């Protein structure tokens, strides 16, 4: 009766090249996602170079303001229609 039972491990085929590529690609993707999440969570101290950068967006905001003024100038107020009774 004991000779009828087969306790040998099942035969598992060796993974193919594409299976290995998929496995390691998924591992690299998971590591990349963890790095991205940690970059959001962990604050980075500002350096002197980072302090010089905010002056550039301010100049960009100045150039945007005239565009907004031009857009508002091109819009003419609608004539109010008289109410008919």
mmCIF file with all atom_site columns, C-alpha atoms in Angstrom:
data_model
loop_
_atom_site.group_PDB
_atom_site.id
_atom_site.type_symbol
_atom_site.label_atom_id
_atom_site.label_alt_id
_atom_site.label_comp_id
_atom_site.label_asym_id
_atom_site.label_entity_id
_atom_site.label_seq_id
_atom_site.pdbx_PDB_ins_code
_atom_site.Cartn_x
_atom_site.Cartn_y
_atom_site.Cartn_z
_atom_site.occupancy
_atom_site.B_iso_or_equiv
_atom_site.pdbx_formal_charge
_atom_site.auth_seq_id
_atom_site.auth_comp_id
_atom_site.auth_asym_id
_atom_site.auth_atom_id
_atom_site.pdbx_PDB_model_num
ATOM 1  C CA . UNK A 1 1  ? 0.000   0.000  0.000   1.00 0.00 ? 1  UNK A CA 1
ATOM 2  C CA . UNK A 1 2  ? 2.818   2.438  0.786   1.00 0.00 ? 2  UNK A CA 1
ATOM 3  C CA . UNK A 1 3  ? 4.375   1.638  -2.581  1.00 0.00 ? 3  UNK A CA 1
ATOM 4  C CA . UNK A 1 4  ? 1.278   2.986  -4.383  1.00 0.00 ? 4  UNK A CA 1
ATOM 5  C CA . UNK A 1 5  ? 1.785   6.565  -3.169  1.00 0.00 ? 5  UNK A CA 1
ATOM 6  C CA . UNK A 1 6  ? 4.208   8.747  -5.134  1.00 0.00 ? 6  UNK A CA 1
ATOM 7  C CA . UNK A 1 7  ? 5.748   11.458 -2.925  1.00 0.00 ? 7  UNK A CA 1
ATOM 8  C CA . UNK A 1 8  ? 8.273   12.707 -5.473  1.00 0.00 ? 8  UNK A CA 1
ATOM 9  C CA . UNK A 1 9  ? 8.094   16.408 -6.312  1.00 0.00 ? 9  UNK A CA 1
ATOM 10 C CA . UNK A 1 10 ? 6.210   17.261 -9.489  1.00 0.00 ? 10 UNK A CA 1
ATOM 11 C CA . UNK A 1 11 ? 8.245   17.959 -12.572 1.00 0.00 ? 11 UNK A CA 1
ATOM 12 C CA . UNK A 1 12 ? 8.380   21.678 -13.206 1.00 0.00 ? 12 UNK A CA 1
ATOM 13 C CA . UNK A 1 13 ? 9.709   22.805 -16.573 1.00 0.00 ? 13 UNK A CA 1
ATOM 14 C CA . UNK A 1 14 ? 12.595  25.277 -16.643 1.00 0.00 ? 14 UNK A CA 1
ATOM 15 C CA . UNK A 1 15 ? 11.417  28.853 -17.211 1.00 0.00 ? 15 UNK A CA 1
ATOM 16 C CA . UNK A 1 16 ? 11.925  30.129 -20.740 1.00 0.00 ? 16 UNK A CA 1
ATOM 17 C CA . UNK A 1 17 ? 13.837  33.255 -21.677 1.00 0.00 ? 17 UNK A CA 1
ATOM 18 C CA . UNK A 1 18 ? 10.644  35.300 -22.035 1.00 0.00 ? 18 UNK A CA 1
ATOM 19 C CA . UNK A 1 19 ? 9.379   34.154 -18.636 1.00 0.00 ? 19 UNK A CA 1
ATOM 20 C CA . UNK A 1 20 ? 12.666  35.190 -17.028 1.00 0.00 ? 20 UNK A CA 1
ATOM 21 C CA . UNK A 1 21 ? 12.558  38.517 -18.862 1.00 0.00 ? 21 UNK A CA 1
ATOM 22 C CA . UNK A 1 22 ? 9.010   39.118 -17.654 1.00 0.00 ? 22 UNK A CA 1
ATOM 23 C CA . UNK A 1 23 ? 9.875   38.185 -14.068 1.00 0.00 ? 23 UNK A CA 1
ATOM 24 C CA . UNK A 1 24 ? 12.909  40.461 -13.844 1.00 0.00 ? 24 UNK A CA 1
ATOM 25 C CA . UNK A 1 25 ? 11.105  43.247 -15.696 1.00 0.00 ? 25 UNK A CA 1
ATOM 26 C CA . UNK A 1 26 ? 8.326   43.123 -13.112 1.00 0.00 ? 26 UNK A CA 1
ATOM 27 C CA . UNK A 1 27 ? 10.892  43.255 -10.306 1.00 0.00 ? 27 UNK A CA 1
ATOM 28 C CA . UNK A 1 28 ? 12.559  46.304 -11.887 1.00 0.00 ? 28 UNK A CA 1
ATOM 29 C CA . UNK A 1 29 ? 9.175   47.972 -12.360 1.00 0.00 ? 29 UNK A CA 1
ATOM 30 C CA . UNK A 1 30 ? 8.284   47.380 -8.705  1.00 0.00 ? 30 UNK A CA 1
ATOM 31 C CA . UNK A 1 31 ? 11.612  48.820 -7.560  1.00 0.00 ? 31 UNK A CA 1
ATOM 32 C CA . UNK A 1 32 ? 11.096  51.869 -9.796  1.00 0.00 ? 32 UNK A CA 1
ATOM 33 C CA . UNK A 1 33 ? 7.630   52.425 -8.331  1.00 0.00 ? 33 UNK A CA 1
ATOM 34 C CA . UNK A 1 34 ? 9.000   52.213 -4.794  1.00 0.00 ? 34 UNK A CA 1
ATOM 35 C CA . UNK A 1 35 ? 11.678  54.770 -5.633  1.00 0.00 ? 35 UNK A CA 1
ATOM 36 C CA . UNK A 1 36 ? 9.029   57.105 -7.090  1.00 0.00 ? 36 UNK A CA 1
ATOM 37 C CA . UNK A 1 37 ? 6.805   56.785 -4.024  1.00 0.00 ? 37 UNK A CA 1
ATOM 38 C CA . UNK A 1 38 ? 9.768   57.398 -1.702  1.00 0.00 ? 38 UNK A CA 1
ATOM 39 C CA . UNK A 1 39 ? 10.723  60.471 -3.747  1.00 0.00 ? 39 UNK A CA 1
ATOM 40 C CA . UNK A 1 40 ? 7.262   61.902 -3.101  1.00 0.00 ? 40 UNK A CA 1
ATOM 41 C CA . UNK A 1 41 ? 7.234   61.042 0.606   1.00 0.00 ? 41 UNK A CA 1
ATOM 42 C CA . UNK A 1 42 ? 10.801  61.993 1.567   1.00 0.00 ? 42 UNK A CA 1
ATOM 43 C CA . UNK A 1 43 ? 11.444  65.747 1.347   1.00 0.00 ? 43 UNK A CA 1
ATOM 44 C CA . UNK A 1 44 ? 14.628  66.867 -0.359  1.00 0.00 ? 44 UNK A CA 1
ATOM 45 C CA . UNK A 1 45 ? 16.506  69.806 1.187   1.00 0.00 ? 45 UNK A CA 1
ATOM 46 C CA . UNK A 1 46 ? 16.677  72.820 -1.125  1.00 0.00 ? 46 UNK A CA 1
ATOM 47 C CA . UNK A 1 47 ? 20.091  73.854 -2.344  1.00 0.00 ? 47 UNK A CA 1
ATOM 48 C CA . UNK A 1 48 ? 21.304  77.253 -3.550  1.00 0.00 ? 48 UNK A CA 1
ATOM 49 C CA . UNK A 1 49 ? 20.631  76.243 -7.154  1.00 0.00 ? 49 UNK A CA 1
ATOM 50 C CA . UNK A 1 50 ? 16.997  75.506 -6.351  1.00 0.00 ? 50 UNK A CA 1
ATOM 51 C CA . UNK A 1 51 ? 16.575  78.991 -4.865  1.00 0.00 ? 51 UNK A CA 1
ATOM 52 C CA . UNK A 1 52 ? 17.701  80.593 -8.127  1.00 0.00 ? 52 UNK A CA 1
ATOM 53 C CA . UNK A 1 53 ? 15.106  78.694 -10.176 1.00 0.00 ? 53 UNK A CA 1
ATOM 54 C CA . UNK A 1 54 ? 11.952  80.364 -8.757  1.00 0.00 ? 54 UNK A CA 1
ATOM 55 C CA . UNK A 1 55 ? 13.030  83.687 -10.305 1.00 0.00 ? 55 UNK A CA 1
ATOM 56 C CA . UNK A 1 56 ? 12.606  82.181 -13.775 1.00 0.00 ? 56 UNK A CA 1
ATOM 57 C CA . UNK A 1 57 ? 8.952   81.169 -13.324 1.00 0.00 ? 57 UNK A CA 1
ATOM 58 C CA . UNK A 1 58 ? 8.194   84.682 -12.093 1.00 0.00 ? 58 UNK A CA 1
ATOM 59 C CA . UNK A 1 59 ? 9.420   86.083 -15.404 1.00 0.00 ? 59 UNK A CA 1
ATOM 60 C CA . UNK A 1 60 ? 7.217   83.516 -17.158 1.00 0.00 ? 60 UNK A CA 1
ATOM 61 C CA . UNK A 1 61 ? 4.242   84.726 -15.115 1.00 0.00 ? 61 UNK A CA 1
ATOM 62 C CA . UNK A 1 62 ? 4.957   88.297 -16.197 1.00 0.00 ? 62 UNK A CA 1
ATOM 63 C CA . UNK A 1 63 ? 4.828   87.245 -19.836 1.00 0.00 ? 63 UNK A CA 1
ATOM 64 C CA . UNK A 1 64 ? 1.547   85.433 -19.220 1.00 0.00 ? 64 UNK A CA 1
ATOM 65 C CA . UNK A 1 65 ? -0.177  88.500 -17.759 1.00 0.00 ? 65 UNK A CA 1
ATOM 66 C CA . UNK A 1 66 ? -0.108  90.557 -20.986 1.00 0.00 ? 66 UNK A CA 1
ATOM 67 C CA . UNK A 1 67 ? -1.573  87.596 -22.850 1.00 0.00 ? 67 UNK A CA 1
ATOM 68 C CA . UNK A 1 68 ? -4.429  87.491 -20.370 1.00 0.00 ? 68 UNK A CA 1
ATOM 69 C CA . UNK A 1 69 ? -4.904  91.250 -20.814 1.00 0.00 ? 69 UNK A CA 1
ATOM 70 C CA . UNK A 1 70 ? -5.009  90.830 -24.586 1.00 0.00 ? 70 UNK A CA 1
ATOM 71 C CA . UNK A 1 71 ? -7.621  88.108 -24.277 1.00 0.00 ? 71 UNK A CA 1
ATOM 72 C CA . UNK A 1 72 ? -9.810  90.204 -22.006 1.00 0.00 ? 72 UNK A CA 1
ATOM 73 C CA . UNK A 1 73 ? -9.414  93.257 -24.298 1.00 0.00 ? 73 UNK A CA 1
ATOM 74 C CA . UNK A 1 74 ? -10.528 91.281 -27.333 1.00 0.00 ? 74 UNK A CA 1
ATOM 75 C CA . UNK A 1 75 ? -13.759 90.289 -25.602 1.00 0.00 ? 75 UNK A CA 1
ATOM 76 C CA . UNK A 1 76 ? -16.330 93.017 -25.962 1.00 0.00 ? 76 UNK A CA 1
ATOM 77 C CA . UNK A 1 77 ? -19.171 93.315 -23.525 1.00 0.00 ? 77 UNK A CA 1
ATOM 78 C CA . UNK A 1 78 ? -22.448 92.153 -25.017 1.00 0.00 ? 78 UNK A CA 1
ATOM 79 C CA . UNK A 1 79 ? -25.108 94.739 -25.608 1.00 0.00 ? 79 UNK A CA 1
ATOM 80 C CA . UNK A 1 80 ? -27.927 94.398 -23.183 1.00 0.00 ? 80 UNK A CA 1
ATOM 81 C CA . UNK A 1 81 ? -31.174 93.655 -24.925 1.00 0.00 ? 81 UNK A CA 1
ATOM 82 C CA . UNK A 1 82 ? -34.197 95.601 -23.823 1.00 0.00 ? 82 UNK A CA 1
ATOM 83 C CA . UNK A 1 83 ? -36.887 93.563 -22.195 1.00 0.00 ? 83 UNK A CA 1
ATOM 84 C CA . UNK A 1 84 ? -40.042 93.342 -24.236 1.00 0.00 ? 84 UNK A CA 1
ATOM 85 C CA . UNK A 1 85 ? -43.249 93.469 -22.260 1.00 0.00 ? 85 UNK A CA 1
#
